[in-house]
């Protein structure tokens, strides 16, 4: 589907964690096009993507720019590379995980990004913005002439973003959302779901949501809860069984952030206010 002239959104495949299928974007200038993300590595999804690319005229594809390491974004990249001839691009901090976890250990990434790169598609310029937090190598892509921001999973319209200990960092995540808010994009095209038409308000809301959650974690600590599980059980009282592990990870991410900031101390999985 063409969202606005030259910016196409394809959504195919499974719905991870009940959120909409991953979006693959095709940004098409008058000289070349770039694919942003690649969706799942599934026959049907891939065939639908190739059909769509042909339907819009089969433009030369300058690259398959993978926004981060997760399967629903990186999985289909090798097939797209094979069938379009385009190189695979990703941030250097997610490269190893992408090749190990998604490409069966094959060195298929052709170009490492670090943020700040620009790509001239002819009338449309893409700018890569490093936005670590959801994963350390997450990037967003700004379509400069349109003030349109492809935010990947850093800003979702439908839900908050998971920040998992070990692959993400909540402190950096909040910083990154602030950085994207300061760009003041006109619209956000997220990694899942439809356009976010009030991007600045949405990003303020996301930052505020994390701030409130942090306050809750701090007040639980003040009241004597001192492990991840105790804090989780106090804060998440009405979530389904299947979400409990994810909830614990979110609490862990908050505690990691507070520990890094020196506001909380930790020893042997027991936390205390400083
Ligand atoms: Zn993701």
Tab-separated table of C-alpha atoms and ligand atoms in Angstrom:
chain	number	residue	atom	x	y	z
A	1	UNK	CA	0.000	0.000	0.000
A	2	UNK	CA	1.309	3.463	-0.878
A	3	UNK	CA	1.073	5.630	2.257
A	4	UNK	CA	2.188	8.752	0.485
A	5	UNK	CA	3.954	9.267	-2.813
A	6	UNK	CA	7.006	6.998	-2.928
A	7	UNK	CA	6.553	5.501	0.544
A	8	UNK	CA	5.074	2.022	0.424
A	9	UNK	CA	4.182	-0.240	3.318
A	10	UNK	CA	3.969	-4.008	3.058
A	11	UNK	CA	2.724	-6.004	6.039
A	12	UNK	CA	2.849	-9.756	5.757
A	13	UNK	CA	3.160	-12.720	8.043
A	14	UNK	CA	2.583	-13.648	11.635
A	15	UNK	CA	1.570	-11.273	14.392
A	16	UNK	CA	4.220	-11.578	17.097
A	17	UNK	CA	2.913	-11.135	20.671
A	18	UNK	CA	-0.487	-10.264	19.199
A	19	UNK	CA	0.719	-7.027	17.608
A	20	UNK	CA	0.285	-6.401	13.852
A	21	UNK	CA	2.515	-8.117	11.283
A	22	UNK	CA	5.935	-6.540	10.745
A	23	UNK	CA	6.017	-3.751	8.182
A	24	UNK	CA	8.467	-3.747	5.321
A	25	UNK	CA	8.806	-0.313	3.727
A	26	UNK	CA	9.800	0.429	0.166
A	27	UNK	CA	10.901	4.031	-0.243
A	28	UNK	CA	11.069	4.854	-3.913
A	29	UNK	CA	12.751	7.892	-5.382
A	30	UNK	CA	12.968	8.587	-9.103
A	31	UNK	CA	16.344	6.865	-9.401
A	32	UNK	CA	16.302	4.021	-6.896
A	33	UNK	CA	14.486	2.517	-3.956
A	34	UNK	CA	15.445	1.230	-0.525
A	35	UNK	CA	13.805	-1.552	1.420
A	36	UNK	CA	13.561	-0.842	5.126
A	37	UNK	CA	13.331	-4.149	6.983
A	38	UNK	CA	12.584	-7.532	5.522
A	39	UNK	CA	9.877	-9.258	7.571
A	40	UNK	CA	9.842	-12.943	8.396
A	41	UNK	CA	11.751	-15.535	6.424
A	42	UNK	CA	8.662	-17.248	4.974
A	43	UNK	CA	7.974	-18.372	1.390
A	44	UNK	CA	4.582	-16.731	1.131
A	45	UNK	CA	5.638	-13.442	2.699
A	46	UNK	CA	8.668	-13.238	0.438
A	47	UNK	CA	6.638	-13.965	-2.692
A	48	UNK	CA	4.156	-11.230	-1.742
A	49	UNK	CA	6.982	-8.718	-1.230
A	50	UNK	CA	8.615	-9.514	-4.568
A	51	UNK	CA	5.225	-9.249	-6.301
A	52	UNK	CA	4.688	-5.836	-4.744
A	53	UNK	CA	8.136	-4.596	-5.805
A	54	UNK	CA	7.383	-5.669	-9.369
A	55	UNK	CA	3.952	-4.102	-9.234
A	56	UNK	CA	5.474	-0.676	-8.512
A	57	UNK	CA	7.750	-1.003	-11.517
A	58	UNK	CA	10.609	-3.110	-10.182
A	59	UNK	CA	12.881	-0.158	-9.314
A	60	UNK	CA	16.607	-0.745	-8.710
A	61	UNK	CA	16.938	-1.545	-5.015
A	62	UNK	CA	19.837	0.275	-3.372
A	63	UNK	CA	19.756	-1.799	-0.199
A	64	UNK	CA	17.869	-3.882	2.303
A	65	UNK	CA	18.279	-1.791	5.418
A	66	UNK	CA	17.574	-3.928	8.477
A	67	UNK	CA	16.538	-1.760	11.437
A	68	UNK	CA	17.457	-4.300	14.126
A	69	UNK	CA	18.225	-7.886	14.986
A	70	UNK	CA	14.765	-9.322	15.605
A	71	UNK	CA	13.431	-12.137	13.459
A	72	UNK	CA	10.358	-10.257	12.244
A	73	UNK	CA	12.564	-7.487	10.822
A	74	UNK	CA	15.774	-9.229	9.755
A	75	UNK	CA	14.521	-12.714	8.851
A	76	UNK	CA	13.680	-12.168	5.180
A	77	UNK	CA	16.754	-10.104	4.261
A	78	UNK	CA	18.889	-12.811	2.653
A	79	UNK	CA	16.120	-13.800	0.253
A	80	UNK	CA	15.464	-10.187	-0.667
A	81	UNK	CA	19.186	-9.726	-1.299
A	82	UNK	CA	19.253	-12.818	-3.484
A	83	UNK	CA	16.243	-11.800	-5.571
A	84	UNK	CA	16.887	-8.061	-5.880
A	85	UNK	CA	20.697	-8.037	-5.906
A	86	UNK	CA	20.681	-5.363	-3.197
A	87	UNK	CA	23.229	-5.336	-0.363
A	88	UNK	CA	22.153	-5.830	3.256
A	89	UNK	CA	22.791	-2.913	5.608
A	90	UNK	CA	22.498	-2.848	9.384
A	91	UNK	CA	23.973	-1.111	12.390
A	92	UNK	CA	27.331	-2.493	13.482
A	93	UNK	CA	26.056	-3.217	17.023
A	94	UNK	CA	23.363	-5.602	15.773
A	95	UNK	CA	25.396	-7.161	12.985
A	96	UNK	CA	26.768	-10.110	14.902
A	97	UNK	CA	23.382	-11.064	16.340
A	98	UNK	CA	21.743	-10.748	12.922
A	99	UNK	CA	24.281	-12.987	11.226
A	100	UNK	CA	24.366	-15.511	14.068
A	101	UNK	CA	20.672	-15.655	14.867
A	102	UNK	CA	18.989	-14.855	11.569
A	103	UNK	CA	21.418	-15.818	8.802
A	104	UNK	CA	22.615	-19.151	10.230
A	105	UNK	CA	26.058	-17.769	10.923
A	106	UNK	CA	26.615	-16.598	7.341
A	107	UNK	CA	28.390	-13.283	6.775
A	108	UNK	CA	25.631	-11.754	4.659
A	109	UNK	CA	25.719	-8.169	5.905
A	110	UNK	CA	27.395	-6.049	3.226
A	111	UNK	CA	27.542	-2.686	4.896
A	112	UNK	CA	27.684	-1.624	8.544
A	113	UNK	CA	25.893	1.535	9.588
A	114	UNK	CA	26.682	3.698	12.569
A	115	UNK	CA	24.106	6.457	12.173
A	116	UNK	CA	24.358	9.666	10.165
A	117	UNK	CA	24.558	7.985	6.751
A	118	UNK	CA	22.415	9.406	3.974
A	119	UNK	CA	21.118	7.749	0.814
A	120	UNK	CA	19.949	9.739	-2.183
A	121	UNK	CA	17.158	7.896	-3.969
A	122	UNK	CA	16.461	10.746	-6.388
A	123	UNK	CA	14.128	13.369	-4.938
A	124	UNK	CA	14.015	11.549	-1.616
A	125	UNK	CA	16.880	11.373	0.865
A	126	UNK	CA	17.089	8.817	3.634
A	127	UNK	CA	19.003	9.592	6.806
A	128	UNK	CA	19.955	6.841	9.241
A	129	UNK	CA	19.537	7.666	12.937
A	130	UNK	CA	21.028	5.393	15.578
A	131	UNK	CA	18.320	4.889	18.209
A	132	UNK	CA	19.642	2.300	20.680
A	133	UNK	CA	17.425	0.884	23.405
A	134	UNK	CA	15.005	-1.679	21.993
A	135	UNK	CA	18.222	-3.317	20.824
A	136	UNK	CA	21.670	-1.752	20.932
A	137	UNK	CA	21.890	-1.489	17.149
A	138	UNK	CA	18.348	-0.251	16.456
A	139	UNK	CA	18.093	2.458	13.823
A	140	UNK	CA	15.336	4.742	12.589
A	141	UNK	CA	15.251	6.216	9.093
A	142	UNK	CA	14.146	9.748	8.290
A	143	UNK	CA	12.775	10.559	4.839
A	144	UNK	CA	14.089	14.091	4.926
A	145	UNK	CA	12.001	15.827	2.279
A	146	UNK	CA	8.815	14.499	3.887
A	147	UNK	CA	9.707	14.759	7.585
A	148	UNK	CA	8.506	11.163	7.761
A	149	UNK	CA	10.210	8.917	10.288
A	150	UNK	CA	10.428	5.169	9.908
A	151	UNK	CA	10.832	4.334	13.581
A	152	UNK	CA	11.037	0.508	13.464
A	153	UNK	CA	10.197	-0.851	16.931
A	154	UNK	CA	11.465	2.181	18.839
A	155	UNK	CA	8.069	3.889	18.519
A	156	UNK	CA	4.979	1.764	17.950
A	157	UNK	CA	1.495	3.197	17.644
A	158	UNK	CA	-0.248	0.165	19.063
A	159	UNK	CA	1.710	-0.737	22.169
A	160	UNK	CA	4.793	0.084	24.195
A	161	UNK	CA	8.123	-1.348	23.104
A	162	UNK	CA	9.746	-4.274	24.862
A	163	UNK	CA	13.178	-3.549	26.269
A	164	UNK	CA	14.746	-6.840	27.235
A	165	UNK	CA	17.763	-7.083	29.516
A	166	UNK	CA	20.738	-8.427	27.582
A	167	UNK	CA	19.692	-7.084	24.196
A	168	UNK	CA	18.338	-3.627	24.990
A	169	UNK	CA	18.819	-0.802	27.479
A	170	UNK	CA	15.988	1.225	28.957
A	171	UNK	CA	18.100	4.261	29.805
A	172	UNK	CA	19.270	4.486	26.183
A	173	UNK	CA	15.742	3.743	24.980
A	174	UNK	CA	14.265	6.766	26.772
A	175	UNK	CA	17.118	8.907	25.452
A	176	UNK	CA	16.514	7.682	21.909
A	177	UNK	CA	12.800	8.432	22.032
A	178	UNK	CA	13.693	11.934	23.227
A	179	UNK	CA	16.107	12.330	20.328
A	180	UNK	CA	13.449	11.252	17.808
A	181	UNK	CA	10.879	13.558	19.426
A	182	UNK	CA	13.266	16.487	19.000
A	183	UNK	CA	13.332	15.850	15.252
A	184	UNK	CA	9.587	16.632	15.367
A	185	UNK	CA	8.580	14.437	12.450
A	186	UNK	CA	5.273	15.061	10.675
A	187	UNK	CA	4.375	11.385	10.775
A	188	UNK	CA	5.830	8.115	12.023
A	189	UNK	CA	5.645	4.917	10.050
A	190	UNK	CA	6.344	2.262	12.690
A	191	UNK	CA	7.693	-1.277	12.561
A	192	UNK	CA	4.240	-2.693	13.241
A	193	UNK	CA	0.825	-1.193	12.570
A	194	UNK	CA	-0.392	1.919	10.785
A	195	UNK	CA	0.952	5.470	10.715
A	196	UNK	CA	1.281	7.477	13.929
A	197	UNK	CA	-0.158	10.855	12.970
A	198	UNK	CA	0.637	12.675	16.223
A	199	UNK	CA	4.254	11.579	16.619
A	200	UNK	CA	5.468	14.183	19.089
A	201	UNK	CA	2.527	13.587	21.442
A	202	UNK	CA	2.964	9.840	21.096
A	203	UNK	CA	6.661	10.044	21.967
A	204	UNK	CA	5.932	12.303	24.972
A	205	UNK	CA	3.405	9.721	26.084
A	206	UNK	CA	5.943	6.894	25.766
A	207	UNK	CA	8.529	8.795	27.798
A	208	UNK	CA	5.911	9.648	30.430
A	209	UNK	CA	4.781	6.013	30.597
A	210	UNK	CA	8.344	4.900	31.419
A	211	UNK	CA	8.744	7.698	33.952
A	212	UNK	CA	5.563	6.612	35.735
A	213	UNK	CA	6.647	2.982	35.715
A	214	UNK	CA	9.980	4.026	37.186
A	215	UNK	CA	8.191	5.931	39.961
A	216	UNK	CA	6.200	2.784	40.715
A	217	UNK	CA	9.353	0.682	40.889
A	218	UNK	CA	10.954	3.237	43.214
A	219	UNK	CA	7.937	3.320	45.505
A	220	UNK	CA	7.851	-0.482	45.679
A	221	UNK	CA	11.506	-0.416	46.710
A	222	UNK	CA	10.670	2.217	49.331
A	223	UNK	CA	7.929	-0.038	50.672
A	224	UNK	CA	10.301	-2.968	51.045
A	225	UNK	CA	9.900	-5.028	47.862
A	226	UNK	CA	13.461	-5.856	46.893
A	227	UNK	CA	13.525	-8.474	44.133
A	228	UNK	CA	12.374	-8.439	40.513
A	229	UNK	CA	9.609	-10.936	41.269
A	230	UNK	CA	8.269	-9.045	44.291
A	231	UNK	CA	8.159	-5.813	42.342
A	232	UNK	CA	6.584	-7.495	39.339
A	233	UNK	CA	3.874	-9.120	41.433
A	234	UNK	CA	3.067	-5.820	43.091
A	235	UNK	CA	2.877	-3.871	39.810
A	236	UNK	CA	1.375	-6.356	37.386
A	237	UNK	CA	-1.657	-7.781	39.122
A	238	UNK	CA	-3.998	-8.349	36.209
A	239	UNK	CA	-1.933	-9.719	33.340
A	240	UNK	CA	-2.270	-13.178	31.815
A	241	UNK	CA	0.140	-15.910	32.882
A	242	UNK	CA	1.833	-15.833	29.479
A	243	UNK	CA	2.914	-12.210	29.963
A	244	UNK	CA	4.522	-12.668	33.374
A	245	UNK	CA	8.005	-13.430	32.057
A	246	UNK	CA	7.926	-10.336	29.852
A	247	UNK	CA	6.683	-8.231	32.784
A	248	UNK	CA	9.618	-9.451	34.879
A	249	UNK	CA	11.990	-8.411	32.091
A	250	UNK	CA	10.504	-4.920	32.025
A	251	UNK	CA	10.992	-4.597	35.797
A	252	UNK	CA	14.559	-5.866	35.382
A	253	UNK	CA	15.175	-3.212	32.698
A	254	UNK	CA	13.975	-0.486	35.056
A	255	UNK	CA	16.192	-1.777	37.866
A	256	UNK	CA	19.173	-1.922	35.491
A	257	UNK	CA	18.528	1.688	34.478
A	258	UNK	CA	18.255	2.848	38.109
A	259	UNK	CA	21.388	0.904	39.026
A	260	UNK	CA	23.361	2.438	36.153
A	261	UNK	CA	22.188	5.860	37.279
A	262	UNK	CA	23.401	5.136	40.825
A	263	UNK	CA	19.937	5.497	42.355
A	264	UNK	CA	19.633	1.866	43.377
A	265	UNK	CA	22.146	-0.650	44.689
A	266	UNK	CA	22.143	-4.352	44.000
A	267	UNK	CA	23.735	-7.471	45.430
A	268	UNK	CA	22.786	-11.071	44.655
A	269	UNK	CA	19.506	-10.136	43.003
A	270	UNK	CA	18.398	-7.989	45.949
A	271	UNK	CA	17.793	-4.310	45.269
A	272	UNK	CA	17.704	-1.295	47.562
A	273	UNK	CA	17.284	2.438	47.244
A	274	UNK	CA	20.503	4.310	47.623
B	1	LIG	ZN1	11.931	-5.771	17.571
